[in-house]
Amino acid sequence: DRLLGGLLAEVSSEEDFTGKSGQSTVLRLPGLGSKRVGLIGLGQSASSPSAFRGLGEAVAAAAKTAQANSVAVVLASSEGISNESKLGIASAIASGAVLGIHEDNRYKSESKKPQLKSLDILGLGTGPELEKKLKYAEDVSSAIVFGRELVNSPANVLTPAALAEEASKIASSYSDVISANILTAEQCKELKMGSYLGVAAASDNPPYFIHLCYKPLSGPIKAKLALVGKGLTFDSGGYNIKTGPGCSIDVMKIDMGGSAAVLGSAKALGQIKPPGVEVHFIVASCENMISGTGMRPGDILTASNGKTIEVNNTDAEGRLTLADALVYACNQGVEKIVDLATLTGACIVALGPSIAGVFTPSDELAKEVFEASEISGEKFWRMPLEESYWESMKSGVADMVNTGGRPGGAITAALFLKQFVDEKVQWMHIDLAGPVWNEKKRVATGFGVSTLVEW
């Protein structure tokens, strides 16, 4: 501002720029070595990773508008920031910029490539610690982009076979630490996965059960974890077909958002290679369609743990696929399971479009995942697992029905899943039906990846 003779101060007062979050103003300044100088608001008390990630995204947006090749970012005031915080801030800005510059143009006949080639972050340090942090940010960002592109892919491109193929590619790219086991319908039948196969029965596209396993290069394994993702590449609702306003059948390609978070995490861990942890990535992938071979309302399915389910609504299908996936996960000898699913509209009604609902009987697991989310900046809210609501899930002829009506729909869905988890295993269910999709921009967000990887 001093070099420019007070020009920035002048502009900020004339254009009412107060530094509020999301505000920006850009000036063209010839003869300065840089063509433009921009002011971007961070808000009064920006301290969270998400605030600085937002700054990175705003920088990317300004760079797109200006068609800039290179950008430098400097905080107007960096006094009093500890060196540890500087590392976190730099990596959050870098992540935001990478994610902000990404545009999924694979299905457009004409598309502009982003011009931005380099981003310099000034005044927040240098050296191996920072390099390591930026490498981590790069690996996680590329995994989020991968997750977004999976969810954005339409159901005529991303079939269950194509999703299984993407999983296999991750395993072959990082074969030193990740192995793949893809089960066909026949193999699932041998494992008595009647609940999952019931959902898959109507589609001409066969189901594929995906199991990736990450094992570190060396050293002892201190924790065995499983990430289970709902993988419905399209959900018509089945015979209870989705109809009427708000049914969202037109965006049901997003019904594999949970599996995108799980496979994105696998890709990131393949790059980062953390020691001391074994992770199983599990997706029971299929389509929920309508045909003469499809499951009907009133049918009774038997899951792989022997429990029977009366299908009172074919559109509560995700939980039927997850039932067998959770039993399979427990059989891998894991201590902790996190499942992620675009499971209920009820969760969006409760928490809106940007917060995921968390259900778990384990305070310890909740603490671990919420600590990870503090760093990732993704928003989660713990919901009650109200056992008395299980009454509404009882069937006259089977062990349970698959849906308990409208009241507390996200809670009864979580209680249903709990029936398929071994009591010795710590388990968490994340309903990310809202934050997996950005309705305004009509694109996927890649939600879940950064929290899972951090955990």
Short mmCIF file of C-alpha atoms in Angstrom, two decimals:
data_model
loop_
_atom_site.label_atom_id
_atom_site.label_comp_id
_atom_site.label_asym_id
_atom_site.label_seq_id
_atom_site.Cartn_x
_atom_site.Cartn_y
_atom_site.Cartn_z
CA ASP A 1 0.00 0.00 0.00
CA ARG A 2 2.93 2.32 0.80
CA LEU A 3 4.58 1.55 -2.54
CA LEU A 4 1.33 2.36 -4.30
CA GLY A 5 0.93 5.69 -2.52
CA GLY A 6 -2.01 4.50 -0.40
CA LEU A 7 -4.01 3.25 -3.41
CA LEU A 8 -5.21 0.03 -1.73
CA ALA A 9 -6.46 1.92 1.34
CA GLU A 10 -8.24 4.36 -0.96
CA VAL A 11 -9.92 1.61 -2.99
CA SER A 12 -10.97 -0.30 0.13
CA SER A 13 -12.75 2.75 1.52
CA GLU A 14 -14.27 3.84 -1.79
CA GLU A 15 -15.51 0.34 -2.70
CA ASP A 16 -16.60 -0.42 0.86
CA PHE A 17 -14.10 -3.27 1.15
CA THR A 18 -14.07 -4.25 4.83
CA GLY A 19 -12.26 -7.60 4.53
CA LYS A 20 -15.41 -9.61 5.15
CA SER A 21 -15.13 -13.26 4.21
CA GLY A 22 -15.73 -13.70 0.49
CA GLN A 23 -15.21 -10.02 -0.44
CA SER A 24 -12.66 -9.21 -3.12
CA THR A 25 -11.49 -6.35 -5.28
CA VAL A 26 -8.84 -6.51 -8.00
CA LEU A 27 -6.86 -3.60 -9.49
CA ARG A 28 -4.91 -3.48 -12.77
CA LEU A 29 -1.52 -1.90 -12.11
CA PRO A 30 0.87 -1.63 -15.04
CA GLY A 31 4.60 -1.26 -14.47
CA LEU A 32 4.73 -3.04 -11.11
CA GLY A 33 6.09 -6.39 -12.19
CA SER A 34 2.67 -7.91 -11.62
CA LYS A 35 -0.31 -6.90 -13.75
CA ARG A 36 -2.85 -6.94 -10.94
CA VAL A 37 -3.10 -6.60 -7.19
CA GLY A 38 -6.16 -8.06 -5.45
CA LEU A 39 -7.56 -7.73 -1.96
CA ILE A 40 -9.43 -10.79 -0.68
CA GLY A 41 -11.40 -10.77 2.57
CA LEU A 42 -10.77 -13.42 5.21
CA GLY A 43 -13.20 -12.22 7.88
CA GLN A 44 -12.48 -10.96 11.39
CA SER A 45 -11.13 -14.04 13.11
CA ALA A 46 -9.90 -16.39 10.41
CA SER A 47 -8.17 -19.21 12.20
CA SER A 48 -9.81 -22.39 10.90
CA PRO A 49 -8.39 -24.47 8.03
CA SER A 50 -11.66 -23.97 6.14
CA ALA A 51 -11.22 -20.16 6.22
CA PHE A 52 -7.78 -20.43 4.60
CA ARG A 53 -8.99 -23.08 2.18
CA GLY A 54 -11.71 -20.57 1.25
CA LEU A 55 -8.98 -17.99 0.64
CA GLY A 56 -7.22 -20.42 -1.72
CA GLU A 57 -10.49 -20.98 -3.59
CA ALA A 58 -11.07 -17.20 -3.86
CA VAL A 59 -7.53 -16.77 -5.22
CA ALA A 60 -8.23 -19.50 -7.80
CA ALA A 61 -11.48 -17.76 -8.81
CA ALA A 62 -9.67 -14.40 -9.21
CA ALA A 63 -6.95 -16.14 -11.24
CA LYS A 64 -9.57 -17.71 -13.54
CA THR A 65 -11.27 -14.35 -14.13
CA ALA A 66 -7.93 -12.66 -14.86
CA GLN A 67 -6.66 -15.66 -16.88
CA ALA A 68 -3.49 -15.40 -14.81
CA ASN A 69 -0.54 -17.76 -15.28
CA SER A 70 1.02 -17.13 -11.89
CA VAL A 71 -0.24 -15.81 -8.57
CA ALA A 72 1.44 -14.89 -5.29
CA VAL A 73 -0.47 -14.86 -2.00
CA VAL A 74 0.55 -12.92 1.07
CA LEU A 75 -1.38 -12.35 4.30
CA ALA A 76 -1.80 -8.64 5.04
CA SER A 77 -0.98 -9.40 8.65
CA SER A 78 0.95 -12.49 9.71
CA GLU A 79 2.29 -11.24 13.06
CA GLY A 80 1.71 -13.52 15.99
CA ILE A 81 1.15 -16.66 13.91
CA SER A 82 3.20 -19.59 15.23
CA ASN A 83 5.44 -21.55 12.85
CA GLU A 84 3.23 -24.64 13.31
CA SER A 85 0.15 -22.60 12.32
CA LYS A 86 1.99 -21.16 9.31
CA LEU A 87 2.49 -24.69 7.93
CA GLY A 88 -1.21 -25.43 8.32
CA ILE A 89 -2.27 -22.12 6.76
CA ALA A 90 0.07 -22.56 3.77
CA SER A 91 -1.21 -26.06 3.07
CA ALA A 92 -4.87 -24.97 3.46
CA ILE A 93 -4.34 -22.12 0.95
CA ALA A 94 -2.61 -24.53 -1.44
CA SER A 95 -5.47 -27.09 -1.14
CA GLY A 96 -8.09 -24.42 -1.73
CA ALA A 97 -6.30 -23.15 -4.82
CA VAL A 98 -5.89 -26.64 -6.32
CA LEU A 99 -9.55 -27.51 -5.67
CA GLY A 100 -10.76 -24.06 -6.75
CA ILE A 101 -8.98 -24.21 -10.11
CA HIS A 102 -10.38 -27.70 -10.88
CA GLU A 103 -13.25 -27.84 -13.36
CA ASP A 104 -14.72 -31.12 -14.52
CA ASN A 105 -15.02 -30.55 -18.27
CA ARG A 106 -14.83 -34.19 -19.38
CA TYR A 107 -18.37 -34.18 -20.74
CA LYS A 108 -18.34 -30.77 -22.44
CA SER A 109 -17.70 -30.43 -26.18
CA GLU A 110 -15.69 -27.26 -25.62
CA SER A 111 -13.80 -26.46 -22.48
CA LYS A 112 -11.26 -23.88 -21.34
CA LYS A 113 -8.17 -25.19 -19.64
CA PRO A 114 -7.19 -23.23 -16.51
CA GLN A 115 -4.24 -20.91 -17.22
CA LEU A 116 -2.83 -20.97 -13.68
CA LYS A 117 0.56 -22.72 -13.62
CA SER A 118 2.10 -21.59 -10.33
CA LEU A 119 1.12 -20.28 -6.92
CA ASP A 120 3.68 -18.68 -4.59
CA ILE A 121 2.80 -18.43 -0.91
CA LEU A 122 4.86 -15.64 0.66
CA GLY A 123 5.77 -15.08 4.29
CA LEU A 124 4.68 -18.45 5.66
CA GLY A 125 8.05 -20.17 5.72
CA THR A 126 10.14 -22.56 3.64
CA GLY A 127 12.02 -25.81 4.17
CA PRO A 128 11.45 -29.58 4.40
CA GLU A 129 8.61 -29.41 6.97
CA LEU A 130 6.60 -27.15 4.68
CA GLU A 131 7.45 -29.24 1.60
CA LYS A 132 6.13 -32.32 3.41
CA LYS A 133 2.92 -30.51 4.36
CA LEU A 134 2.40 -29.27 0.80
CA LYS A 135 3.00 -32.77 -0.61
CA TYR A 136 0.32 -34.10 1.76
CA ALA A 137 -2.07 -31.31 0.66
CA GLU A 138 -1.37 -32.18 -2.98
CA ASP A 139 -2.03 -35.90 -2.44
CA VAL A 140 -5.30 -35.25 -0.59
CA SER A 141 -6.44 -32.64 -3.13
CA SER A 142 -5.83 -34.99 -6.05
CA ALA A 143 -7.86 -37.67 -4.21
CA ILE A 144 -10.72 -35.17 -3.65
CA VAL A 145 -10.68 -34.31 -7.38
CA PHE A 146 -10.80 -38.06 -8.15
CA GLY A 147 -13.79 -38.45 -5.79
CA ARG A 148 -15.57 -35.49 -7.39
CA GLU A 149 -15.08 -36.91 -10.87
CA LEU A 150 -16.48 -40.29 -9.81
CA VAL A 151 -19.64 -38.63 -8.44
CA ASN A 152 -19.97 -36.30 -11.45
CA SER A 153 -19.77 -39.24 -13.88
CA PRO A 154 -23.24 -40.16 -15.18
CA ALA A 155 -24.71 -43.61 -14.61
CA ASN A 156 -24.33 -44.56 -18.30
CA VAL A 157 -20.55 -44.08 -17.89
CA LEU A 158 -19.94 -45.09 -14.27
CA THR A 159 -21.60 -48.52 -14.05
CA PRO A 160 -20.78 -50.93 -11.19
CA ALA A 161 -18.22 -52.58 -13.53
CA ALA A 162 -16.61 -49.19 -14.26
CA LEU A 163 -16.45 -48.36 -10.52
CA ALA A 164 -14.78 -51.73 -9.89
CA GLU A 165 -12.34 -50.95 -12.71
CA GLU A 166 -11.45 -47.60 -11.07
CA ALA A 167 -10.78 -49.44 -7.80
CA SER A 168 -8.56 -51.97 -9.58
CA LYS A 169 -6.59 -49.10 -11.17
CA ILE A 170 -5.87 -47.68 -7.69
CA ALA A 171 -4.54 -51.07 -6.60
CA SER A 172 -2.32 -51.42 -9.67
CA SER A 173 -1.02 -47.82 -9.35
CA TYR A 174 -0.01 -48.40 -5.71
CA SER A 175 0.60 -52.14 -5.80
CA ASP A 176 3.40 -51.84 -3.22
CA VAL A 177 0.80 -51.08 -0.52
CA ILE A 178 -2.71 -51.79 -1.95
CA SER A 179 -4.24 -55.07 -3.13
CA ALA A 180 -7.65 -55.59 -4.76
CA ASN A 181 -10.26 -58.33 -4.54
CA ILE A 182 -13.32 -57.78 -6.76
CA LEU A 183 -16.16 -60.26 -6.19
CA THR A 184 -18.75 -61.14 -8.85
CA ALA A 185 -22.44 -61.83 -8.19
CA GLU A 186 -21.68 -65.58 -8.12
CA GLN A 187 -19.04 -65.14 -5.42
CA CYS A 188 -21.40 -62.90 -3.42
CA LYS A 189 -24.06 -65.62 -3.68
CA GLU A 190 -21.60 -68.11 -2.17
CA LEU A 191 -21.11 -65.66 0.73
CA LYS A 192 -24.94 -65.57 1.12
CA MET A 193 -25.20 -61.80 0.49
CA GLY A 194 -28.95 -61.98 -0.15
CA SER A 195 -29.64 -58.42 0.99
CA TYR A 196 -27.17 -56.82 -1.46
CA LEU A 197 -28.06 -59.16 -4.33
CA GLY A 198 -31.77 -58.40 -3.82
CA VAL A 199 -31.10 -54.75 -4.71
CA ALA A 200 -28.93 -55.68 -7.70
CA ALA A 201 -31.43 -58.19 -9.14
CA ALA A 202 -33.32 -55.83 -11.49
CA SER A 203 -30.40 -54.33 -13.39
CA ASP A 204 -28.85 -55.49 -16.66
CA ASN A 205 -25.54 -54.14 -15.32
CA PRO A 206 -24.15 -56.81 -12.98
CA PRO A 207 -23.09 -55.91 -9.42
CA TYR A 208 -19.46 -55.90 -8.27
CA PHE A 209 -18.32 -56.13 -4.66
CA ILE A 210 -15.11 -54.11 -4.23
CA HIS A 211 -12.52 -54.84 -1.55
CA LEU A 212 -9.19 -52.98 -1.51
CA CYS A 213 -6.69 -53.49 1.31
CA TYR A 214 -3.92 -51.08 2.31
CA LYS A 215 -0.96 -52.51 4.22
CA PRO A 216 2.10 -50.39 5.09
CA LEU A 217 5.48 -51.15 3.52
CA SER A 218 7.03 -52.22 6.85
CA GLY A 219 6.73 -52.09 10.61
CA PRO A 220 4.07 -53.34 13.04
CA ILE A 221 0.33 -52.77 12.47
CA LYS A 222 -1.21 -50.96 15.44
CA ALA A 223 -4.76 -50.51 14.08
CA LYS A 224 -7.01 -52.34 11.63
CA LEU A 225 -9.73 -50.15 10.14
CA ALA A 226 -12.46 -50.49 7.51
CA LEU A 227 -14.07 -47.77 5.40
CA VAL A 228 -17.36 -48.90 3.86
CA GLY A 229 -19.02 -46.78 1.16
CA LYS A 230 -22.47 -46.99 -0.35
CA GLY A 231 -22.00 -47.59 -4.08
CA LEU A 232 -25.35 -47.25 -5.88
CA THR A 233 -24.25 -46.01 -9.30
CA PHE A 234 -27.92 -45.23 -10.03
CA ASP A 235 -31.02 -45.37 -7.86
CA SER A 236 -34.41 -45.31 -9.57
CA GLY A 237 -36.14 -46.23 -6.31
CA GLY A 238 -37.10 -49.63 -7.73
CA TYR A 239 -40.84 -50.43 -7.67
CA ASN A 240 -41.23 -47.61 -5.13
CA ILE A 241 -40.00 -45.39 -7.96
CA LYS A 242 -38.88 -41.87 -7.10
CA THR A 243 -41.64 -39.52 -8.24
CA GLY A 244 -42.80 -35.98 -7.67
CA PRO A 245 -40.96 -32.75 -6.88
CA GLY A 246 -37.92 -33.10 -4.62
CA CYS A 247 -37.42 -36.81 -5.40
CA SER A 248 -34.10 -35.92 -7.12
CA ILE A 249 -34.19 -38.90 -9.51
CA ASP A 250 -32.32 -36.73 -12.04
CA VAL A 251 -29.21 -36.57 -9.81
CA MET A 252 -29.23 -40.17 -8.58
CA LYS A 253 -25.80 -40.70 -10.14
CA ILE A 254 -24.63 -39.19 -6.80
CA ASP A 255 -25.89 -42.22 -4.85
CA MET A 256 -22.35 -43.62 -4.89
CA GLY A 257 -20.95 -40.55 -3.07
CA GLY A 258 -19.99 -42.70 -0.06
CA SER A 259 -17.97 -45.05 -2.27
CA ALA A 260 -16.27 -42.05 -3.92
CA ALA A 261 -15.07 -40.87 -0.47
CA VAL A 262 -13.81 -44.38 0.31
CA LEU A 263 -11.99 -44.90 -3.01
CA GLY A 264 -10.62 -41.34 -2.92
CA SER A 265 -9.17 -42.15 0.51
CA ALA A 266 -7.62 -45.33 -0.87
CA LYS A 267 -5.93 -43.32 -3.63
CA ALA A 268 -4.59 -40.79 -1.10
CA LEU A 269 -3.27 -43.48 1.28
CA GLY A 270 -1.59 -45.20 -1.67
CA GLN A 271 0.37 -41.96 -2.22
CA ILE A 272 0.96 -40.99 1.44
CA LYS A 273 1.76 -44.52 2.70
CA PRO A 274 1.13 -44.02 6.45
CA PRO A 275 2.82 -46.56 8.77
CA GLY A 276 1.19 -48.66 11.50
CA VAL A 277 -2.30 -48.97 10.04
CA GLU A 278 -4.12 -51.54 7.87
CA VAL A 279 -7.19 -50.22 6.06
CA HIS A 280 -9.91 -52.14 4.21
CA PHE A 281 -11.95 -50.21 1.62
CA ILE A 282 -15.27 -51.93 0.92
CA VAL A 283 -18.03 -51.09 -1.57
CA ALA A 284 -21.03 -53.26 -2.51
CA SER A 285 -21.70 -51.64 -5.88
CA CYS A 286 -24.83 -52.06 -7.97
CA GLU A 287 -27.81 -50.25 -9.54
CA ASN A 288 -31.36 -50.11 -8.16
CA MET A 289 -33.51 -50.51 -11.26
CA ILE A 290 -36.94 -51.85 -12.25
CA SER A 291 -37.54 -55.09 -14.17
CA GLY A 292 -39.32 -58.44 -14.00
CA THR A 293 -36.46 -59.85 -11.95
CA GLY A 294 -36.41 -56.97 -9.43
CA MET A 295 -37.26 -57.18 -5.74
CA ARG A 296 -40.85 -56.26 -4.89
CA PRO A 297 -42.29 -54.50 -1.84
CA GLY A 298 -43.06 -57.27 0.64
CA ASP A 299 -40.20 -59.55 -0.44
CA ILE A 300 -38.07 -61.05 2.34
CA LEU A 301 -34.29 -61.03 1.94
CA THR A 302 -31.72 -62.89 4.05
CA ALA A 303 -28.44 -61.06 4.75
CA SER A 304 -25.08 -62.81 5.10
CA ASN A 305 -25.30 -62.84 8.92
CA GLY A 306 -28.59 -64.80 8.69
CA LYS A 307 -30.90 -61.89 9.62
CA THR A 308 -34.08 -61.54 7.57
CA ILE A 309 -35.46 -58.29 6.17
CA GLU A 310 -38.96 -57.58 4.90
CA VAL A 311 -38.64 -54.99 2.13
CA ASN A 312 -41.45 -52.53 2.78
CA ASN A 313 -39.84 -49.91 0.51
CA THR A 314 -37.55 -50.74 -2.44
CA ASP A 315 -36.22 -47.16 -2.32
CA ALA A 316 -34.54 -47.82 1.06
CA GLU A 317 -31.99 -49.85 -0.87
CA GLY A 318 -28.65 -48.38 0.23
CA ARG A 319 -28.98 -49.87 3.70
CA LEU A 320 -29.66 -53.29 2.15
CA THR A 321 -26.35 -53.19 0.25
CA LEU A 322 -24.51 -51.82 3.31
CA ALA A 323 -25.88 -54.62 5.52
CA ASP A 324 -23.82 -57.28 3.69
CA ALA A 325 -20.86 -54.90 3.28
CA LEU A 326 -20.75 -54.31 7.06
CA VAL A 327 -20.91 -58.05 7.83
CA TYR A 328 -18.05 -58.60 5.34
CA ALA A 329 -16.03 -55.75 6.95
CA CYS A 330 -16.42 -57.30 10.42
CA ASN A 331 -15.17 -60.61 9.01
CA GLN A 332 -11.88 -58.93 8.03
CA GLY A 333 -10.95 -58.72 11.72
CA VAL A 334 -11.03 -54.92 11.91
CA GLU A 335 -11.36 -52.99 15.20
CA LYS A 336 -13.13 -49.93 13.80
CA ILE A 337 -15.50 -49.32 10.89
CA VAL A 338 -16.67 -46.04 9.41
CA ASP A 339 -19.41 -46.33 6.79
CA LEU A 340 -20.38 -43.42 4.53
CA ALA A 341 -23.60 -43.21 2.58
CA THR A 342 -25.94 -40.83 0.80
CA LEU A 343 -28.55 -42.62 2.85
CA THR A 344 -31.55 -40.43 3.68
CA GLY A 345 -33.36 -37.29 2.61
CA ALA A 346 -34.26 -37.04 6.30
CA CYS A 347 -30.65 -36.15 7.14
CA ILE A 348 -30.74 -33.25 4.66
CA VAL A 349 -34.00 -32.05 6.24
CA ALA A 350 -32.32 -32.20 9.68
CA LEU A 351 -28.91 -30.70 8.88
CA GLY A 352 -29.24 -28.89 5.56
CA PRO A 353 -27.01 -29.19 2.49
CA SER A 354 -23.53 -28.79 3.98
CA ILE A 355 -23.40 -30.83 7.21
CA ALA A 356 -23.11 -34.62 7.43
CA GLY A 357 -24.89 -36.57 10.19
CA VAL A 358 -22.79 -38.86 12.40
CA PHE A 359 -24.25 -41.84 14.28
CA THR A 360 -22.12 -43.98 16.59
CA PRO A 361 -22.41 -45.73 19.95
CA SER A 362 -18.64 -45.16 20.46
CA ASP A 363 -17.57 -41.88 22.09
CA GLU A 364 -13.93 -42.80 21.45
CA LEU A 365 -14.44 -43.19 17.70
CA ALA A 366 -16.53 -39.99 17.59
CA LYS A 367 -13.70 -38.09 19.27
CA GLU A 368 -11.10 -39.40 16.78
CA VAL A 369 -13.14 -38.57 13.67
CA PHE A 370 -14.27 -35.16 14.94
CA GLU A 371 -10.64 -34.25 15.73
CA ALA A 372 -9.77 -35.16 12.13
CA SER A 373 -12.65 -33.00 10.87
CA GLU A 374 -11.33 -30.00 12.84
CA ILE A 375 -8.23 -30.20 10.67
CA SER A 376 -10.01 -31.03 7.40
CA GLY A 377 -12.60 -28.27 7.88
CA GLU A 378 -15.48 -30.57 6.80
CA LYS A 379 -18.68 -30.23 8.82
CA PHE A 380 -20.16 -33.12 10.83
CA TRP A 381 -22.82 -33.21 13.55
CA ARG A 382 -23.38 -36.11 15.94
CA MET A 383 -26.97 -37.35 15.99
CA PRO A 384 -28.69 -39.58 18.59
CA LEU A 385 -28.94 -43.35 18.13
CA GLU A 386 -32.32 -43.54 19.90
CA GLU A 387 -32.82 -47.27 20.55
CA SER A 388 -36.54 -46.89 21.35
CA TYR A 389 -37.13 -45.93 17.68
CA TRP A 390 -36.28 -49.51 16.71
CA GLU A 391 -39.90 -50.42 17.57
CA SER A 392 -40.99 -48.92 14.23
CA MET A 393 -38.58 -51.26 12.38
CA LYS A 394 -40.15 -54.52 13.56
CA SER A 395 -41.79 -56.83 11.03
CA GLY A 396 -44.66 -59.26 11.60
CA VAL A 397 -43.03 -61.93 9.44
CA ALA A 398 -39.25 -61.24 9.41
CA ASP A 399 -36.58 -59.95 11.80
CA MET A 400 -37.07 -56.37 10.62
CA VAL A 401 -38.46 -54.12 7.92
CA ASN A 402 -36.09 -51.91 5.93
CA THR A 403 -37.73 -48.57 6.70
CA GLY A 404 -39.65 -47.18 9.65
CA GLY A 405 -41.61 -44.31 8.12
CA ARG A 406 -40.92 -40.58 8.09
CA PRO A 407 -40.24 -39.57 11.73
CA GLY A 408 -36.54 -39.81 12.60
CA GLY A 409 -35.78 -41.42 9.25
CA ALA A 410 -32.00 -40.88 9.45
CA ILE A 411 -31.95 -42.40 12.97
CA THR A 412 -33.94 -45.52 12.09
CA ALA A 413 -31.67 -46.01 9.04
CA ALA A 414 -28.62 -45.95 11.33
CA LEU A 415 -30.31 -48.38 13.76
CA PHE A 416 -30.93 -50.71 10.82
CA LEU A 417 -27.21 -50.70 9.92
CA LYS A 418 -26.28 -51.39 13.54
CA GLN A 419 -27.94 -54.83 13.24
CA PHE A 420 -25.13 -55.91 10.91
CA VAL A 421 -22.12 -54.78 12.96
CA ASP A 422 -20.33 -57.07 15.42
CA GLU A 423 -20.71 -55.74 18.98
CA LYS A 424 -16.94 -55.95 19.55
CA VAL A 425 -16.27 -53.56 16.66
CA GLN A 426 -16.36 -49.76 17.10
CA TRP A 427 -18.63 -48.43 14.36
CA MET A 428 -19.67 -45.07 12.95
CA HIS A 429 -22.24 -44.28 10.25
CA ILE A 430 -21.89 -41.01 8.32
CA ASP A 431 -24.93 -39.84 6.33
CA LEU A 432 -23.49 -37.43 3.75
CA ALA A 433 -26.59 -37.10 1.54
CA GLY A 434 -26.40 -33.29 1.83
CA PRO A 435 -22.75 -32.23 1.55
CA VAL A 436 -21.73 -34.67 -1.20
CA TRP A 437 -23.36 -32.41 -3.86
CA ASN A 438 -23.22 -28.66 -4.51
CA GLU A 439 -26.75 -27.87 -5.69
CA LYS A 440 -25.88 -24.31 -6.73
CA LYS A 441 -23.05 -25.33 -9.05
CA ARG A 442 -24.59 -28.74 -9.88
CA VAL A 443 -21.30 -30.53 -9.20
CA ALA A 444 -19.85 -32.96 -6.65
CA THR A 445 -17.80 -31.71 -3.69
CA GLY A 446 -15.54 -34.69 -2.90
CA PHE A 447 -16.84 -34.54 0.69
CA GLY A 448 -15.41 -37.03 3.19
CA VAL A 449 -12.01 -37.72 1.64
CA SER A 450 -9.93 -35.22 3.63
CA THR A 451 -11.46 -36.20 7.01
CA LEU A 452 -11.01 -39.93 6.38
CA VAL A 453 -7.40 -39.52 5.27
CA GLU A 454 -6.64 -37.28 8.26
CA TRP A 455 -8.23 -39.86 10.63
#
